[in-house]
Each structure stands twice: as C-alpha cells, then as structure tokens.
Amino acid sequence: MSKLHASAAKEWDLVIRPKIGWLDLHLADLWRYRDLMAMFVWRDFVAQYKQTILGPLWHILQPLFTTLIFTVIFGKMAKLSTDGVPPLLFYLAGVTCWSYFADCVNRTSGTFIGNAAIFGKVYFPRLSVPLSNVISSMMKFAIQFALFLAFLIFYWMQGAPVQPTAAIALTPLLLVLMAGLGLGAGIIVSSLTTRYRDLLSLVGFGVQLMMYATPVVYPLSMIGGGNFRWLILANPMTPIVETFRYAYLGSGTFDGIYLCYTAGFSLAVLFIGIVLFNHIERTFMDTV
C-alpha cells in the first residue's frame, strides 16, 4: 500500500504542505504562480480607474496638482530653499519618489482585511497579493516619472540650472529600495491589523506625517546640524529622495554610506515583514 501511495505522489505536479516554522516561507511558490500574480497586477491597474472619466490621467493630475500646491505654499509663501533648482522640478522630483513609496505602503497594509474572502477559499501564495500591488504601483510610478522627465527636458531646453549626473544609473536601485521598503512596511502593518484594526486607520495618517520628516518639500542642505538632522537622516527614504534629485537635477546630497544604510534597512524590514506575514497567514482566518 505504501508503494502505491509513493507512486501516486510522484504523479502530482504540486504538493501543498503546511508551513510549520517561522522560516518555512515557500517563496518558490511565487514564481510557480507568476501567471496569477500577473492577473492580480492587471486587475489592480484596471479596476482602480474602471468607472472613472479621466482614467489613468489621474496618475498625471494627482502629482501635478500636488506639486503646484507645494510650489505655491512652500515655494512662494514660505519661501523655502530649493537649492537653486526651479521649484516645480524640485517638488515634482520629491513627489514622484514619495508617491510610489506611500502607495506601496497604503495598498499593501490592507492585504489580509481586504482579501479575507478569497484567502479562505483557495490556496495560492498569499504574498503574491501585496507583491502584485507593489508591481502595479510601478506602472503608476512609470507614468509619473515620464511626466517628471518631460518637465526636466523642458526646463533644460530653457536653460534652467539643472545638471543630470551619472547617478542616473542608480535609478533601478532606487526603485527596488522603495519597493522593498514599501512592501516590507506594508505587510508588517497588514499582519498586525489582523488583531489591531486601529493600525489600518493610522497608517495613512502616519505616512503623511512621515513625508514631512523626509526632504520632499525642503532640501537636506536646509537642515542644520544637531539631533534634528540625524533624525531626518535616520529616515530611510531621505537618501533615496536626495539621490534621485542629485541624479536628475544636480542638486541634493549623494552619500554612498547613507544609501547603503537604506539598503540594509530595507532588507531588514522586508525580511521581518515576510516572516511575520508568513506566520500570521496560518491563523489569520481565526481573528479576521
């Protein structure tokens, strides 16, 4: 009888086993279910604007309106420094980076709550849902990045003091760091919201507050020494925004040490998030 079971087991293409240990992650399943993840990506992108008038144009209008408001309030009224860069370009660079990170965190933080119905019916790697959110947000980032490049070329042709540098080659790395940091933070919050629903209400507010602890509406050079500067530098998004501005505008601060710090911080947050997410998914149906 045991031989029959053994021969039958060899015929299966996939054997689903329970996750026992904290590090029993089964990450290979993500590649095996890549077609399903692609469907999630397309669903997220299409469904978001399915019944809207302007559709994907909101990806352009939202950062543009935000940039114009920042230009008026922080540039004209508060007269904050932009390191000699045209205010529109300065704020649009910061908004482009921050919007992608914030979108990743906000969308992945509701993974368990928003997908409880399908999670309780059929097996598939649960991590594919927040990962698909991060990938679909890259499509939104690509549109906003193209908008930023269009304004950059326009100002450059007008003789504006913008000087792109060789650090442009770091753009894929910056995108990966933002994706990893946003995914890790989002799934940590998502795992905790299975027991503490208040976190889901606080995450949006917390992300907005964190933006002001990141040099999005002001340059890092404006911050003097002391503990306050160290607090800003401790924010892992600070080196990303500053490097992005340095790469495309020639302003900002580029420091490889701080960028390595962000990389290490992102890896740590992502690892903790995946492990916690993997542990919670086994029992979340009992608490959601």
Coordinates of C-alpha atoms in Angstrom, one line a residue:
M1 CA 0.0 0.0 0.0
S2 CA 2.8 2.3 0.8
K3 CA 4.3 1.7 -2.7
L4 CA 1.0 2.7 -4.2
H5 CA 1.0 6.0 -2.3
A6 CA 4.6 6.6 -3.2
S7 CA 4.0 6.1 -6.9
A8 CA 0.8 8.2 -6.8
A9 CA 2.7 11.0 -5.0
K10 CA 5.3 11.1 -7.8
E11 CA 2.5 11.9 -10.4
W12 CA 1.5 15.1 -8.6
D13 CA 2.8 18.4 -10.1
L14 CA 2.3 20.3 -6.8
V15 CA 2.2 19.1 -3.3
I16 CA 0.7 21.6 -0.8
R17 CA 2.3 21.3 2.7
P18 CA 1.5 23.3 5.8
K19 CA 4.0 26.0 6.9
I20 CA 5.4 24.9 10.2
G21 CA 8.4 27.0 11.1
W22 CA 8.8 30.8 11.1
L23 CA 11.3 30.5 8.2
D24 CA 9.3 28.0 6.2
L25 CA 8.5 30.6 3.6
H26 CA 7.8 28.6 0.4
L27 CA 9.0 31.6 -1.7
A28 CA 9.4 29.4 -4.8
D29 CA 5.6 29.3 -5.0
L30 CA 5.6 32.9 -6.0
W31 CA 7.4 32.0 -9.3
R32 CA 5.2 29.0 -9.8
Y33 CA 2.1 31.2 -9.5
R34 CA 3.5 34.1 -11.6
D35 CA 0.6 33.9 -14.1
L36 CA -1.8 34.5 -11.2
M37 CA 0.3 37.4 -10.0
A38 CA 0.2 38.9 -13.5
M39 CA -3.6 38.7 -13.4
F40 CA -3.6 40.5 -10.0
V41 CA -1.3 43.2 -11.4
W42 CA -3.6 43.8 -14.4
R43 CA -6.7 43.7 -12.1
D44 CA -5.3 46.3 -9.7
F45 CA -4.3 48.7 -12.5
V46 CA -7.6 48.4 -14.5
A47 CA -10.1 48.2 -11.6
Q48 CA -8.7 51.3 -9.9
Y49 CA -10.0 53.5 -12.7
K50 CA -12.6 51.3 -14.4
Q51 CA -15.5 53.7 -13.7
T52 CA -13.7 57.0 -13.8
I53 CA -13.9 59.7 -16.5
L54 CA -10.2 60.5 -16.8
G55 CA -8.9 57.0 -16.0
P56 CA -5.1 56.8 -15.9
L57 CA -4.8 60.5 -16.4
W58 CA -5.3 60.8 -12.7
H59 CA -1.7 59.4 -12.4
I60 CA -0.6 62.6 -14.1
L61 CA -3.1 65.1 -12.5
Q62 CA -2.5 64.0 -8.9
P63 CA 1.2 64.6 -8.7
L64 CA 0.9 67.7 -10.9
F65 CA -1.7 69.3 -8.6
T66 CA 0.3 68.3 -5.5
T67 CA 3.4 69.8 -7.0
L68 CA 1.6 73.1 -7.8
I69 CA 0.2 73.3 -4.3
F70 CA 3.7 72.7 -2.8
T71 CA 5.1 75.3 -5.2
V72 CA 2.6 78.0 -4.0
I73 CA 2.7 77.2 -0.3
F74 CA 6.3 76.2 0.3
G75 CA 8.0 78.0 -2.6
K76 CA 6.1 81.3 -2.9
M77 CA 4.6 81.8 0.6
A78 CA 7.0 80.0 2.9
K79 CA 9.9 80.8 0.5
L80 CA 11.8 77.6 1.4
S81 CA 15.0 77.0 -0.5
T82 CA 15.1 74.6 -3.5
D83 CA 18.9 74.7 -3.9
G84 CA 18.7 76.9 -6.9
V85 CA 16.5 74.4 -8.8
P86 CA 13.2 75.5 -10.4
P87 CA 10.6 74.9 -7.6
L88 CA 8.3 72.9 -9.9
L89 CA 11.1 70.4 -10.8
F90 CA 12.3 70.3 -7.1
Y91 CA 8.9 69.4 -5.7
L92 CA 7.9 67.1 -8.6
A93 CA 11.1 65.0 -8.0
G94 CA 10.2 64.6 -4.3
V95 CA 6.5 63.9 -5.0
T96 CA 7.4 61.2 -7.7
C97 CA 9.5 59.3 -5.2
W98 CA 7.3 59.7 -2.2
S99 CA 4.1 58.8 -4.1
Y100 CA 5.4 55.4 -5.1
F101 CA 6.6 54.6 -1.6
A102 CA 3.3 55.8 0.0
D103 CA 1.2 54.0 -2.5
C104 CA 3.0 50.7 -1.8
V105 CA 2.6 51.1 2.0
N106 CA -1.1 52.1 1.8
R107 CA -2.1 49.4 -0.6
T108 CA -0.3 46.5 1.0
S109 CA -1.3 47.4 4.5
G110 CA -4.9 46.1 3.9
T111 CA -3.9 42.8 2.4
F112 CA -5.4 40.5 5.0
I113 CA -8.5 42.6 5.7
G114 CA -9.3 43.3 2.0
N115 CA -8.7 39.8 0.7
A116 CA -10.1 37.6 3.5
A117 CA -12.9 36.3 1.3
I118 CA -10.5 34.7 -1.3
F119 CA -7.9 33.8 1.2
G120 CA -10.3 31.5 3.0
K121 CA -11.4 29.6 -0.2
V122 CA -8.5 28.5 -2.3
Y123 CA -4.8 28.0 -2.0
F124 CA -2.2 30.3 -3.6
P125 CA 0.8 32.1 -2.1
R126 CA -0.7 34.9 -0.1
L127 CA 2.4 37.1 -0.6
S128 CA 1.5 37.3 -4.3
V129 CA -1.3 39.8 -3.4
P130 CA 0.9 42.5 -1.8
L131 CA 3.7 41.9 -4.3
S132 CA 1.2 42.4 -7.1
N133 CA 0.2 45.7 -5.5
V134 CA 3.8 46.8 -5.5
I135 CA 4.3 45.9 -9.1
S136 CA 1.1 47.6 -10.3
S137 CA 2.2 50.7 -8.4
M138 CA 5.3 50.6 -10.6
M139 CA 3.1 51.3 -13.6
K140 CA 1.8 54.4 -11.9
F141 CA 5.3 55.4 -11.0
A142 CA 6.4 55.0 -14.6
I143 CA 3.7 57.4 -15.8
Q144 CA 4.6 60.0 -13.1
F145 CA 8.3 59.5 -13.9
A146 CA 7.6 60.2 -17.6
L147 CA 5.9 63.4 -16.5
F148 CA 8.9 64.4 -14.5
L149 CA 11.3 63.7 -17.4
A150 CA 9.0 65.8 -19.7
F151 CA 9.3 68.8 -17.4
L152 CA 13.0 68.2 -16.9
I153 CA 13.7 68.3 -20.6
F154 CA 11.5 71.4 -21.0
Y155 CA 13.4 73.3 -18.3
W156 CA 16.8 72.1 -19.5
M157 CA 16.0 73.4 -23.0
Q158 CA 15.0 76.7 -21.4
G159 CA 18.5 77.0 -19.9
A160 CA 17.4 76.2 -16.3
P161 CA 20.3 75.3 -13.8
V162 CA 19.7 71.6 -13.9
Q163 CA 22.7 69.2 -14.4
P164 CA 21.9 65.5 -14.6
T165 CA 24.7 63.3 -13.3
A166 CA 26.0 59.8 -13.8
A167 CA 24.0 58.8 -10.7
I168 CA 21.0 58.3 -13.1
A169 CA 22.3 54.8 -13.4
L170 CA 21.2 54.2 -9.8
T171 CA 17.5 54.7 -10.8
P172 CA 16.7 50.9 -10.9
L173 CA 18.3 50.5 -7.5
L174 CA 16.3 53.4 -6.0
L175 CA 13.1 51.9 -7.4
V176 CA 14.0 48.5 -5.9
L177 CA 14.8 50.1 -2.5
M178 CA 11.5 52.0 -2.5
A179 CA 9.6 48.8 -3.5
G180 CA 11.3 46.7 -0.8
L181 CA 10.8 49.3 1.9
G182 CA 7.2 49.9 1.0
L183 CA 6.4 46.2 0.7
G184 CA 8.1 45.3 4.0
A185 CA 6.4 48.1 5.9
G186 CA 3.0 47.4 4.4
I187 CA 2.9 43.7 5.1
I188 CA 4.1 44.3 8.7
V189 CA 1.1 46.6 9.2
S190 CA -1.2 44.2 7.3
S191 CA -0.1 41.4 9.7
L192 CA -0.7 43.4 12.8
T193 CA -4.1 44.7 11.6
T194 CA -5.5 41.1 11.9
R195 CA -5.5 41.8 15.6
Y196 CA -5.3 45.6 15.9
R197 CA -7.7 47.2 13.4
D198 CA -6.8 50.7 14.5
L199 CA -3.5 50.4 12.7
L200 CA -5.3 50.4 9.3
S201 CA -6.8 53.8 10.2
L202 CA -3.5 55.2 11.4
V203 CA -1.2 54.1 8.5
G204 CA -2.5 56.7 6.1
F205 CA -2.1 59.5 8.6
G206 CA 1.4 58.1 9.6
V207 CA 2.6 58.1 6.0
Q208 CA 1.5 61.7 5.6
L209 CA 3.4 62.7 8.7
M210 CA 6.5 60.8 7.6
M211 CA 6.6 62.8 4.4
Y212 CA 7.5 65.9 6.4
A213 CA 10.3 64.0 8.1
T214 CA 11.6 63.4 4.6
P215 CA 13.2 66.1 2.4
V216 CA 10.3 66.2 -0.1
V217 CA 9.3 69.9 0.4
Y218 CA 12.7 71.1 1.6
P219 CA 16.3 70.2 0.8
L220 CA 18.5 68.4 3.2
S221 CA 21.0 71.2 3.0
M222 CA 18.4 73.4 4.7
I223 CA 18.7 71.2 7.9
G224 CA 21.5 72.3 10.2
G225 CA 23.5 70.1 12.5
G226 CA 22.4 68.6 15.7
N227 CA 19.9 65.8 16.6
F228 CA 17.2 67.1 14.2
R229 CA 19.5 66.4 11.2
W230 CA 20.3 63.0 12.5
L231 CA 16.5 62.3 12.8
I232 CA 16.0 63.2 9.2
L233 CA 19.0 61.1 8.1
A234 CA 17.7 58.2 10.1
N235 CA 14.6 58.2 7.8
P236 CA 15.5 55.5 5.1
M237 CA 13.6 57.5 2.5
T238 CA 15.9 60.5 2.9
P239 CA 18.9 59.1 0.9
I240 CA 16.5 57.9 -1.8
V241 CA 14.9 61.3 -2.4
E242 CA 18.2 63.1 -2.1
T243 CA 20.0 60.7 -4.5
F244 CA 17.1 61.0 -7.0
R245 CA 17.4 64.8 -7.0
Y246 CA 21.2 64.6 -7.3
A247 CA 20.9 62.2 -10.2
Y248 CA 18.4 64.2 -12.3
L249 CA 18.7 67.8 -11.1
G250 CA 22.3 68.0 -9.9
S251 CA 21.2 69.2 -6.5
G252 CA 20.8 67.3 -3.3
T253 CA 23.2 65.1 -1.4
F254 CA 24.6 61.9 -2.6
D255 CA 26.3 59.7 0.0
G256 CA 27.0 56.1 -0.6
I257 CA 27.1 55.3 3.1
Y258 CA 23.6 56.6 3.7
L259 CA 22.4 54.7 0.6
C260 CA 23.9 51.5 1.9
Y261 CA 22.1 52.2 5.2
T262 CA 18.8 52.5 3.4
A263 CA 19.6 49.2 1.5
G264 CA 20.3 47.4 4.8
F265 CA 17.2 48.9 6.5
S266 CA 15.0 47.9 3.6
L267 CA 16.3 44.3 3.6
A268 CA 15.7 44.1 7.3
V269 CA 12.2 45.5 7.1
L270 CA 11.4 43.2 4.2
F271 CA 12.7 40.1 5.9
I272 CA 10.8 40.8 9.1
G273 CA 7.7 41.6 7.1
I274 CA 7.8 38.4 5.1
V275 CA 8.5 36.2 8.2
L276 CA 5.7 37.9 10.1
F277 CA 3.3 37.7 7.1
N278 CA 4.1 34.0 6.7
H279 CA 3.4 33.3 10.4
I280 CA 0.2 35.3 10.5
E281 CA -1.3 33.8 7.4
R282 CA -1.7 30.4 9.0
T283 CA -4.1 31.6 11.7
F284 CA -5.5 35.0 10.4
M285 CA -8.9 33.5 9.5
D286 CA -9.5 32.9 13.2
T287 CA -9.0 36.6 14.0
V288 CA -10.2 38.5 10.9

